[in-house]
CSV table of C-alpha atoms and ligand atoms in Angstrom, one decimal:
chain,number,residue,atom,x,y,z
A,14,MET,CA,5.8,-18.1,20.2
A,15,SER,CA,3.0,-18.8,22.7
A,16,THR,CA,-0.4,-19.3,21.1
A,17,ALA,CA,-2.3,-18.3,24.3
A,18,THR,CA,-4.8,-15.5,23.7
A,19,GLN,CA,-4.8,-12.4,25.9
A,20,GLU,CA,-7.3,-9.8,26.6
A,21,ARG,CA,-6.7,-6.1,27.2
A,22,ILE,CA,-9.0,-3.5,28.7
A,23,ILE,CA,-9.0,-0.1,27.1
A,24,ARG,CA,-10.5,2.8,29.1
A,25,PRO,CA,-11.6,6.1,27.5
A,26,ALA,CA,-9.0,8.9,27.3
A,27,ARG,CA,-9.2,12.7,27.5
A,28,ASN,CA,-6.3,13.4,25.3
A,29,ILE,CA,-3.1,12.1,23.6
A,30,LEU,CA,0.0,14.0,24.7
A,31,GLY,CA,3.7,13.2,24.4
A,32,THR,CA,6.7,12.3,22.3
A,33,LEU,CA,7.5,8.8,21.1
A,34,ARG,CA,10.1,7.1,19.0
A,35,LEU,CA,8.8,3.9,17.4
A,36,PRO,CA,10.5,0.6,16.4
A,37,GLY,CA,11.6,0.0,12.9
A,38,ASP,CA,9.4,-0.3,9.9
A,39,LYS,CA,8.2,-3.8,9.2
A,40,SER,CA,8.4,-3.7,5.4
A,41,ILE,CA,11.9,-2.2,5.4
A,42,SER,CA,13.1,-4.7,8.2
A,43,HIS,CA,11.9,-7.7,6.1
A,44,ARG,CA,13.8,-6.5,3.1
A,45,TYR,CA,17.0,-5.6,5.0
A,46,ALA,CA,16.9,-8.9,6.7
A,47,MET,CA,16.3,-10.9,3.5
A,48,LEU,CA,18.9,-9.0,1.4
A,49,GLY,CA,21.5,-8.8,4.2
A,50,ALA,CA,21.2,-12.6,4.7
A,51,PHE,CA,21.5,-13.2,1.0
A,52,ALA,CA,24.4,-10.7,0.4
A,53,ASP,CA,28.1,-11.0,0.5
A,54,GLY,CA,29.5,-9.9,3.9
A,55,THR,CA,28.2,-8.7,7.3
A,56,SER,CA,25.3,-6.3,7.6
A,57,ARG,CA,24.2,-4.4,10.7
A,58,PHE,CA,20.8,-2.9,11.3
A,59,SER,CA,19.7,-0.6,14.1
A,60,ASN,CA,16.1,0.0,15.1
A,61,PHE,CA,15.1,-3.3,13.4
A,62,SER,CA,11.4,-4.2,13.7
A,63,THR,CA,10.6,-5.8,17.1
A,64,GLY,CA,7.5,-7.6,15.6
A,65,ALA,CA,7.1,-11.3,15.3
A,66,ASP,CA,6.7,-11.1,11.5
A,67,CYS,CA,10.3,-9.8,11.0
A,68,ALA,CA,11.5,-12.4,13.4
A,69,SER,CA,10.0,-15.0,11.1
A,70,THR,CA,12.0,-13.6,8.2
A,71,LEU,CA,15.2,-13.7,10.3
A,72,SER,CA,14.6,-17.3,11.4
A,73,CYS,CA,13.9,-18.5,7.9
A,74,MET,CA,17.1,-16.8,6.6
A,75,GLN,CA,19.0,-18.3,9.5
A,76,ALA,CA,17.7,-21.8,8.6
A,77,LEU,CA,19.0,-21.1,5.0
A,78,GLY,CA,22.5,-20.5,6.3
A,79,ALA,CA,22.7,-16.9,7.3
A,80,ARG,CA,24.2,-16.1,10.8
A,81,VAL,CA,22.1,-13.7,12.8
A,82,ARG,CA,23.2,-12.1,16.1
A,83,LYS,CA,21.8,-9.5,18.3
A,84,LEU,CA,24.5,-7.1,19.4
A,85,ASN,CA,24.8,-5.5,22.9
A,86,ASP,CA,23.7,-2.1,21.5
A,87,GLY,CA,20.5,-3.7,20.2
A,88,ARG,CA,21.6,-3.9,16.5
A,89,ILE,CA,21.0,-7.0,14.5
A,90,GLU,CA,24.1,-8.4,12.7
A,91,ILE,CA,23.8,-10.7,9.8
A,92,ASP,CA,26.5,-12.7,8.0
A,93,GLY,CA,25.1,-13.2,4.5
A,94,VAL,CA,25.3,-16.4,2.5
A,95,GLY,CA,26.9,-14.7,-0.5
A,96,GLY,CA,24.1,-15.5,-3.0
A,97,HIS,CA,23.8,-19.3,-2.3
A,98,VAL,CA,21.5,-20.6,0.5
A,99,THR,CA,22.1,-23.8,2.3
A,100,PRO,CA,19.5,-26.5,1.5
A,101,VAL,CA,17.2,-27.3,4.5
A,102,ASP,CA,15.5,-30.6,5.3
A,103,HIS,CA,12.6,-29.1,7.3
A,104,PRO,CA,9.8,-26.7,6.3
A,105,LEU,CA,10.5,-22.9,6.6
A,106,ASP,CA,8.0,-21.4,9.0
A,107,CYS,CA,6.8,-18.0,7.9
A,108,GLY,CA,4.5,-17.7,10.9
A,109,ASN,CA,1.8,-15.0,10.2
A,110,SER,CA,3.9,-13.1,7.7
A,111,GLY,CA,2.7,-12.8,4.1
A,112,SER,CA,5.7,-10.7,3.2
A,113,THR,CA,8.1,-13.4,4.4
A,114,MET,CA,6.3,-16.1,2.4
A,115,ARG,CA,5.8,-14.2,-0.8
A,116,MET,CA,9.2,-12.6,-1.0
A,117,ILE,CA,11.2,-15.7,0.1
A,118,SER,CA,9.4,-17.7,-2.7
A,119,GLY,CA,11.1,-15.4,-5.3
A,120,LEU,CA,14.4,-15.6,-3.5
A,121,LEU,CA,14.4,-19.4,-3.4
A,122,ALA,CA,12.9,-20.3,-6.8
A,123,PRO,CA,16.3,-19.9,-8.6
A,124,GLN,CA,18.3,-21.5,-5.8
A,125,GLN,CA,19.5,-25.2,-5.6
A,126,GLY,CA,17.4,-27.4,-3.4
A,127,THR,CA,13.8,-28.2,-2.4
A,128,PHE,CA,12.1,-25.8,0.0
A,129,THR,CA,8.8,-26.0,1.7
A,130,LEU,CA,7.2,-22.9,3.1
A,131,ILE,CA,4.5,-23.1,5.8
A,132,GLY,CA,2.6,-20.6,7.9
A,133,ASP,CA,0.1,-20.3,10.7
A,134,GLU,CA,-3.6,-20.8,10.2
A,135,SER,CA,-4.2,-17.2,8.9
A,136,LEU,CA,-1.3,-17.3,6.5
A,137,SER,CA,-2.4,-20.7,5.2
A,138,ARG,CA,-5.7,-19.2,4.1
A,139,ARG,CA,-4.1,-16.3,2.1
A,140,PRO,CA,-3.8,-16.4,-1.7
A,141,MET,CA,-0.5,-17.6,-3.0
A,142,GLU,CA,-1.4,-18.1,-6.7
A,143,ARG,CA,-0.3,-14.5,-7.1
A,144,VAL,CA,3.3,-15.5,-6.6
A,145,ARG,CA,3.1,-19.0,-8.1
A,146,LYS,CA,1.9,-17.7,-11.5
A,147,PRO,CA,4.8,-15.3,-12.3
A,148,LEU,CA,7.4,-17.6,-10.9
A,149,ALA,CA,6.0,-20.5,-13.0
A,150,GLU,CA,6.2,-18.3,-16.0
A,151,MET,CA,9.8,-17.8,-15.2
A,152,GLY,CA,10.2,-21.6,-15.3
A,153,ALA,CA,10.1,-22.3,-11.6
A,154,SER,CA,8.8,-25.5,-10.2
A,155,ILE,CA,6.4,-24.4,-7.5
A,156,THR,CA,3.3,-26.1,-6.1
A,157,LEU,CA,0.7,-24.8,-3.8
A,158,THR,CA,-1.9,-26.6,-1.7
A,159,ASP,CA,-5.2,-25.6,-3.1
A,160,GLY,CA,-3.9,-22.1,-3.9
A,161,HIS,CA,-2.4,-21.7,-0.5
A,162,ALA,CA,0.6,-22.7,1.7
A,163,PRO,CA,2.2,-25.1,2.2
A,164,ILE,CA,4.3,-24.1,-0.9
A,165,THR,CA,6.9,-26.4,-2.3
A,166,ILE,CA,9.7,-25.0,-4.5
A,167,LYS,CA,12.2,-27.1,-6.4
A,168,GLY,CA,14.9,-24.6,-7.2
A,169,THR,CA,16.0,-24.4,-10.8
A,170,GLN,CA,17.5,-21.9,-13.2
A,171,LEU,CA,14.8,-19.4,-14.3
A,172,ARG,CA,14.2,-17.2,-17.4
A,173,ALA,CA,13.7,-13.5,-17.4
A,174,LEU,CA,10.1,-12.3,-17.5
A,175,ASP,CA,8.0,-9.2,-18.4
A,176,TYR,CA,5.0,-9.3,-16.1
A,177,THR,CA,2.1,-7.1,-15.3
A,178,THR,CA,0.6,-7.8,-11.9
A,179,PRO,CA,-3.2,-8.3,-12.0
A,180,VAL,CA,-3.5,-7.0,-8.4
A,181,PRO,CA,-1.0,-4.3,-7.5
A,182,SER,CA,1.1,-5.8,-4.7
A,183,ALA,CA,4.5,-4.8,-3.3
A,184,GLN,CA,5.0,-8.3,-2.1
A,185,VAL,CA,4.5,-9.8,-5.5
A,186,LYS,CA,6.6,-7.2,-7.2
A,187,SER,CA,9.4,-7.9,-4.6
A,188,CYS,CA,9.1,-11.7,-5.2
A,189,ILE,CA,9.6,-11.3,-8.9
A,190,LEU,CA,12.5,-8.8,-8.4
A,191,LEU,CA,14.3,-11.2,-6.1
A,192,ALA,CA,13.9,-14.0,-8.7
A,193,GLY,CA,15.0,-11.6,-11.4
A,194,LEU,CA,18.1,-10.6,-9.4
A,195,GLN,CA,19.4,-14.1,-9.8
A,196,THR,CA,18.2,-14.7,-13.4
A,197,ALA,CA,20.1,-13.9,-16.7
A,198,GLY,CA,18.4,-11.2,-18.7
A,199,SER,CA,16.0,-8.4,-18.1
A,200,THR,CA,13.0,-9.0,-15.7
A,201,THR,CA,10.3,-6.3,-15.6
A,202,VAL,CA,7.4,-5.9,-13.3
A,203,ARG,CA,4.6,-3.5,-14.4
A,204,GLU,CA,1.8,-2.4,-12.1
A,205,SER,CA,-1.3,-0.3,-12.7
A,206,LEU,CA,-1.0,1.4,-9.3
A,207,ARG,CA,2.3,2.3,-7.7
A,208,THR,CA,3.0,0.2,-4.6
A,209,ARG,CA,5.5,0.8,-1.9
A,210,ASP,CA,9.0,0.8,-3.3
A,211,HIS,CA,11.1,-0.4,-0.4
A,212,SER,CA,12.5,-3.3,-2.3
A,213,GLU,CA,13.7,-1.1,-5.1
A,214,LEU,CA,15.4,1.2,-2.7
A,215,ALA,CA,16.8,-1.6,-0.6
A,216,LEU,CA,18.2,-3.5,-3.6
A,217,ARG,CA,20.0,-0.4,-4.7
A,218,ALA,CA,21.3,0.2,-1.2
A,219,PHE,CA,22.8,-3.4,-1.4
A,220,GLY,CA,24.5,-2.5,-4.7
A,221,ALA,CA,22.0,-3.8,-7.2
A,222,GLU,CA,21.2,-1.8,-10.3
A,223,LEU,CA,17.6,-1.4,-11.5
A,224,THR,CA,15.8,0.8,-13.9
A,225,ARG,CA,12.6,2.5,-12.8
A,226,ALA,CA,9.8,4.1,-14.8
A,227,ILE,CA,6.5,5.5,-13.6
A,228,ASP,CA,4.7,2.2,-13.8
A,229,SER,CA,7.5,-0.4,-14.0
A,230,VAL,CA,10.8,-1.6,-12.7
A,231,THR,CA,13.4,-3.6,-14.5
A,232,ILE,CA,16.3,-5.7,-13.1
A,233,ASN,CA,19.0,-7.2,-15.2
A,234,GLY,CA,20.3,-10.4,-13.6
A,235,PRO,CA,22.3,-12.0,-12.4
A,236,GLN,CA,23.7,-9.5,-9.9
A,237,THR,CA,25.4,-9.8,-6.5
A,238,LEU,CA,24.6,-7.9,-3.3
A,239,ARG,CA,27.0,-6.3,-0.9
A,240,ALA,CA,26.4,-6.0,2.9
A,241,ILE,CA,25.3,-2.6,4.3
A,242,GLU,CA,24.9,-0.9,7.7
A,243,ALA,CA,21.6,0.9,8.1
A,244,ALA,CA,19.2,2.4,10.6
A,245,VAL,CA,15.6,1.3,10.0
A,246,PRO,CA,13.2,4.2,10.1
A,247,GLY,CA,10.3,4.1,12.6
A,248,ASP,CA,7.2,2.3,11.3
A,249,LEU,CA,4.6,4.8,9.8
A,250,SER,CA,1.9,2.1,9.8
A,251,SER,CA,2.5,1.7,13.6
A,252,ALA,CA,2.6,5.5,13.9
A,253,ALA,CA,-0.9,5.5,12.2
A,254,PHE,CA,-2.6,4.2,15.4
A,255,PHE,CA,-1.1,7.0,17.5
A,256,LEU,CA,-1.8,9.7,14.9
A,257,CYS,CA,-5.4,8.6,14.6
A,258,ALA,CA,-5.7,8.4,18.4
A,259,ALA,CA,-4.4,12.0,18.7
A,260,ALA,CA,-6.7,13.1,15.9
A,261,LEU,CA,-9.7,12.0,18.0
A,262,PHE,CA,-9.2,14.7,20.8
A,263,PRO,CA,-9.2,18.4,20.3
A,264,GLY,CA,-6.1,19.6,22.2
A,265,SER,CA,-3.9,16.6,21.5
A,266,GLY,CA,-0.3,17.1,20.9
A,267,LEU,CA,1.9,14.3,19.8
A,268,ILE,CA,5.4,14.2,18.4
A,269,LEU,CA,6.8,11.0,16.7
A,270,ASP,CA,10.5,11.1,16.0
A,271,GLY,CA,12.4,9.2,13.3
A,272,ILE,CA,9.4,8.0,11.4
A,273,GLY,CA,9.8,6.6,7.8
A,274,LEU,CA,8.1,9.0,5.4
A,275,ASN,CA,8.7,7.2,2.1
A,276,PRO,CA,6.2,8.9,-0.3
A,277,THR,CA,4.7,5.6,-1.3
A,278,ARG,CA,3.7,5.1,2.3
A,279,ALA,CA,3.0,8.6,3.6
A,280,THR,CA,-0.5,9.1,2.2
A,281,LEU,CA,-2.0,8.8,5.7
A,282,LEU,CA,-0.6,12.2,6.5
A,283,ASP,CA,-2.5,13.8,3.6
A,284,VAL,CA,-5.7,12.0,4.6
A,285,LEU,CA,-5.5,13.1,8.2
A,286,THR,CA,-4.7,16.7,7.1
A,287,ALA,CA,-7.7,16.6,4.8
A,288,LEU,CA,-9.8,15.4,7.7
A,289,GLY,CA,-8.7,18.5,9.7
A,290,ALA,CA,-5.7,17.4,11.7
A,291,ARG,CA,-2.7,19.7,11.7
A,292,ILE,CA,0.4,17.8,10.7
A,293,ALA,CA,3.9,19.1,10.5
A,294,VAL,CA,6.9,17.2,9.2
A,295,LEU,CA,10.2,18.4,10.7
A,296,GLN,CA,13.9,17.4,10.4
A,297,LEU,CA,13.5,15.5,7.1
A,298,GLN,CA,16.5,13.3,6.4
A,299,GLU,CA,17.4,10.4,4.1
A,300,SER,CA,18.9,7.1,5.0
A,301,HIS,CA,19.7,4.7,2.1
A,302,SER,CA,17.1,6.7,0.0
A,303,GLU,CA,14.3,6.2,2.6
A,304,LEU,CA,13.0,9.5,3.9
A,305,VAL,CA,12.9,9.8,7.7
A,306,GLY,CA,11.5,12.7,9.8
A,307,THR,CA,9.7,13.9,12.9
A,308,VAL,CA,5.9,14.0,12.6
A,309,GLN,CA,4.0,16.4,14.8
A,310,ILE,CA,0.2,16.3,15.1
A,311,THR,CA,-2.1,18.8,16.8
A,312,THR,CA,-5.8,18.9,16.4
A,313,ASP,CA,-8.4,21.5,15.6
A,314,PRO,CA,-11.1,22.1,18.2
A,315,GLN,CA,-13.6,21.7,15.4
A,316,GLY,CA,-12.7,18.0,15.1
A,317,LEU,CA,-12.5,15.8,12.1
A,318,GLY,CA,-14.5,16.3,8.8
A,319,SER,CA,-15.2,13.6,6.3
A,320,THR,CA,-13.4,11.8,3.5
A,321,THR,CA,-13.7,9.1,0.8
A,322,ILE,CA,-10.8,6.8,0.2
A,323,SER,CA,-10.9,5.0,-3.1
A,324,GLY,CA,-8.8,4.1,-6.2
A,325,ALA,CA,-5.1,4.5,-5.9
A,326,LEU,CA,-5.5,6.0,-2.4
A,327,ALA,CA,-7.1,2.8,-1.1
A,328,ALA,CA,-4.1,0.8,-2.4
A,329,GLN,CA,-1.6,3.1,-0.8
A,330,LEU,CA,-3.4,3.2,2.5
A,331,ILE,CA,-4.3,-0.5,2.7
A,332,ASP,CA,-2.7,-1.2,6.1
A,333,GLU,CA,-4.1,2.0,7.6
A,334,LEU,CA,-7.7,1.5,6.5
A,335,PRO,CA,-8.8,-0.5,9.6
A,336,VAL,CA,-7.9,2.3,11.9
A,337,LEU,CA,-9.2,5.1,9.7
A,338,ALA,CA,-12.6,3.2,9.5
A,339,ALA,CA,-12.5,2.7,13.2
A,340,ILE,CA,-12.3,6.4,13.9
A,341,GLY,CA,-15.0,7.1,11.2
A,342,PRO,CA,-17.9,7.4,13.8
A,343,PHE,CA,-16.1,10.3,15.5
A,344,THR,CA,-15.8,12.4,12.3
A,345,SER,CA,-18.5,14.8,11.5
A,346,GLY,CA,-19.2,13.5,8.0
A,347,GLY,CA,-18.0,9.9,8.1
A,348,ILE,CA,-15.4,7.8,6.2
A,349,ARG,CA,-16.2,5.9,3.0
A,350,VAL,CA,-13.8,3.3,1.8
A,351,ARG,CA,-14.0,1.7,-1.7
A,352,ASP,CA,-11.7,-0.3,-4.1
A,353,ALA,CA,-10.2,-2.0,-1.1
A,354,LYS,CA,-11.2,-5.6,-1.8
A,355,GLU,CA,-7.7,-6.7,-0.9
A,356,LEU,CA,-8.6,-6.0,2.8
A,357,ARG,CA,-10.6,-9.2,2.7
A,358,VAL,CA,-7.5,-11.3,2.1
A,359,LYS,CA,-5.1,-9.8,4.7
A,360,GLU,CA,-4.4,-11.4,8.1
A,361,SER,CA,-8.2,-11.5,8.5
A,362,ASP,CA,-11.2,-10.4,6.4
A,363,ARG,CA,-10.6,-6.8,7.6
A,364,ILE,CA,-13.8,-5.4,6.0
A,365,ALA,CA,-16.0,-7.9,7.9
A,366,LEU,CA,-14.1,-7.6,11.2
A,367,VAL,CA,-14.2,-3.8,11.1
A,368,ALA,CA,-17.9,-3.8,10.4
A,369,ARG,CA,-18.6,-6.4,13.1
A,370,ASN,CA,-16.6,-4.7,15.8
A,371,LEU,CA,-18.0,-1.2,15.0
A,372,ARG,CA,-21.5,-2.6,15.3
A,373,ALA,CA,-20.5,-4.3,18.6
A,374,MET,CA,-19.6,-0.8,19.8
A,375,GLY,CA,-23.1,0.5,18.8
A,376,ALA,CA,-22.1,2.1,15.5
A,377,GLU,CA,-24.0,2.1,12.3
A,378,VAL,CA,-21.9,0.9,9.4
A,379,GLU,CA,-22.6,-0.4,5.9
A,380,GLU,CA,-20.4,-3.2,4.4
A,381,PHE,CA,-19.6,-3.5,0.7
A,382,GLU,CA,-17.6,-6.2,-1.1
A,383,ASP,CA,-14.8,-3.7,-1.6
A,384,GLY,CA,-15.2,-1.3,1.4
A,385,LEU,CA,-17.3,0.3,4.1
A,386,ASP,CA,-19.4,3.4,4.7
A,387,VAL,CA,-19.0,4.6,8.3
A,388,PRO,CA,-21.3,7.5,9.0
A,389,GLY,CA,-20.0,10.3,11.2
A,390,GLY,CA,-21.5,12.0,14.3
A,391,GLN,CA,-21.9,8.7,16.2
A,392,ARG,CA,-21.4,7.8,19.8
A,393,LEU,CA,-19.8,4.5,20.6
A,394,HIS,CA,-20.0,2.4,23.8
A,395,GLY,CA,-17.4,0.0,25.1
A,396,ALA,CA,-17.7,-3.6,23.9
A,397,VAL,CA,-16.0,-6.9,23.6
A,398,ILE,CA,-13.8,-6.7,20.4
A,399,ASP,CA,-12.9,-9.8,18.4
A,400,SER,CA,-9.5,-9.1,16.9
A,401,GLY,CA,-9.7,-12.3,14.9
A,402,GLY,CA,-6.0,-12.7,15.8
A,403,ASP,CA,-5.2,-9.8,13.5
A,404,HIS,CA,-2.7,-7.2,14.9
A,405,ARG,CA,-4.2,-4.3,13.0
A,406,ILE,CA,-7.7,-5.0,14.1
A,407,ALA,CA,-6.6,-5.3,17.8
A,408,MET,CA,-4.8,-1.9,17.6
A,409,ALA,CA,-7.5,-0.1,15.5
A,410,PHE,CA,-10.2,-0.9,18.0
A,411,SER,CA,-8.0,0.0,20.9
A,412,VAL,CA,-7.9,3.5,19.3
A,413,ALA,CA,-11.6,3.7,18.8
A,414,ALA,CA,-12.1,2.6,22.4
A,415,LEU,CA,-10.3,5.7,23.6
A,416,ARG,CA,-13.4,7.8,22.6
A,417,ALA,CA,-16.1,5.2,23.6
A,418,GLU,CA,-18.2,5.5,26.7
A,419,GLY,CA,-17.1,2.8,29.2
A,420,GLU,CA,-14.5,0.1,28.9
A,421,THR,CA,-13.6,-2.0,25.9
A,422,LEU,CA,-12.2,-5.5,26.0
A,423,ILE,CA,-9.9,-6.4,23.2
A,424,GLN,CA,-9.8,-10.2,22.7
A,425,GLY,CA,-6.6,-11.6,21.0
A,426,ALA,CA,-4.7,-8.5,22.1
A,427,GLU,CA,-1.4,-10.5,21.9
A,428,SER,CA,-1.7,-10.3,18.1
A,429,ALA,CA,-0.4,-6.7,18.3
A,430,ALA,CA,3.1,-8.2,18.7
A,431,ILE,CA,3.0,-9.4,15.1
A,432,SER,CA,4.0,-5.9,14.1
A,433,PHE,CA,4.2,-3.8,17.3
A,434,PRO,CA,4.8,-5.5,20.7
A,435,GLU,CA,5.2,-2.2,22.5
A,436,PHE,CA,1.8,-0.9,21.3
A,437,PHE,CA,-0.2,-1.1,24.6
A,438,ASP,CA,2.6,0.2,26.8
A,439,LEU,CA,3.1,3.2,24.5
A,440,LEU,CA,-0.6,3.9,24.3
A,441,ASP,CA,-0.7,4.0,28.1
A,442,LEU,CA,2.1,6.4,28.1
A,443,VAL,CA,0.5,9.0,25.9
A,444,ALA,CA,-3.2,8.5,26.7
A,445,GLU,CA,-4.2,11.1,29.4
A,446,ARG,CA,-7.1,9.8,31.5
X,525,LIG,C1,3.7,-5.1,2.2
X,525,LIG,C2,2.8,-5.0,1.2
X,525,LIG,C3,1.3,-4.9,1.4
X,525,LIG,C4,1.0,-4.6,2.8
X,525,LIG,C5,1.7,-5.5,3.8
X,525,LIG,C6,3.2,-5.3,3.6
X,525,LIG,C7,5.1,-5.2,1.9
X,525,LIG,O1,0.8,-6.1,1.0
X,525,LIG,O2,-0.4,-4.8,3.0
X,525,LIG,O3,1.4,-5.2,5.1
X,525,LIG,O4,5.9,-5.1,2.9
X,525,LIG,O5,5.5,-5.3,0.8
X,525,LIG,P1,0.5,-6.5,-0.6
X,525,LIG,O6,1.7,-6.7,-1.3
X,525,LIG,O7,-0.3,-7.8,-0.5
X,525,LIG,O8,-0.4,-5.4,-1.1
């Protein structure tokens, strides 16, 4: 992938109108790619994520022996390795993708061979002790570089583990489940807050058995996986940018078809409703236990109210917080975010970058260690936005720019392609000027 940085100019809009269908969910695509590549047989996925992150997972799994093809109809076809990866003599490049690195660590720890996982500059700054610790407790030989990538794993037989995650994280939970899948005995992950459950649903879809309780999940290993055919639901975290954009303009009308509405991900719809947007979910269906539906948003001429996002809500909305904070100035009563310290160790320090970029646009904002206060009733002007190479910052401020006075320049706009390469084209399609 090219490392050249690109700029994008975003002009103010009058309205958001139209109907869109979005590319596949990033979290589900990672899991389908990893499990399909590990399973017995040939899997096929339609509407697979078009983002660079999921391409990183596919290329790592390819290096580990899976065969990956793109079919003429756009589907991805994967011949799995049947539970045994091929040793590789070069590092596996996880690019910008924390999900790839953390989940693949669990998959590889019980395999035969020595594996090195590397990532780009941003990923090499992110904390990896959270996966090293439980895997080491299972008996894995895993070393980090000062708490970060590069990670070296010398595959070995593991022991089952009962583990409570200190910071609730779906990536860490998934890492342990993937190790537990291949380990004799009963491995349990407990979490104080419920995190997204795509791994649990995907493992079951591929034929694994697991037991779920309110705050824990248990897998009895070893188990084998069988290939599946699946359609990946549209990405709700990508939809969030369009829903928030629509919410900014009284008179918007937007329909998003085929969106993933897994209850562990759909909190955004409740928050936007509480803020005053009118949201309808239509044609709800299920695909491999993932809910999929059409989301319709219209807005109230009275505009958006106010809200506080903290506790469990902050954890569930973690990927949507940048865009919610970025539209905070356009609410009447502001948006407060707390208990979201994890935002500081995402692809960038998202608390610092949201605060800095809101200020660049002329907004008043208060930064806390674990969140932000963004007062409402503010007018913003166009500005130069530093995305910090973070896809969600680039897209969040493209949304805020729609309601600013004058043009906004997004620096590092190419980073949107990490999760959503089509973002700017689709925004042009639905933004009425
Ligand atoms: C993800 C889990 C979350 C989220 C990330 C995707 C996943 O990270 O922020 O974008 O697919 O499991 P954490 O597990 O670090 O909370």
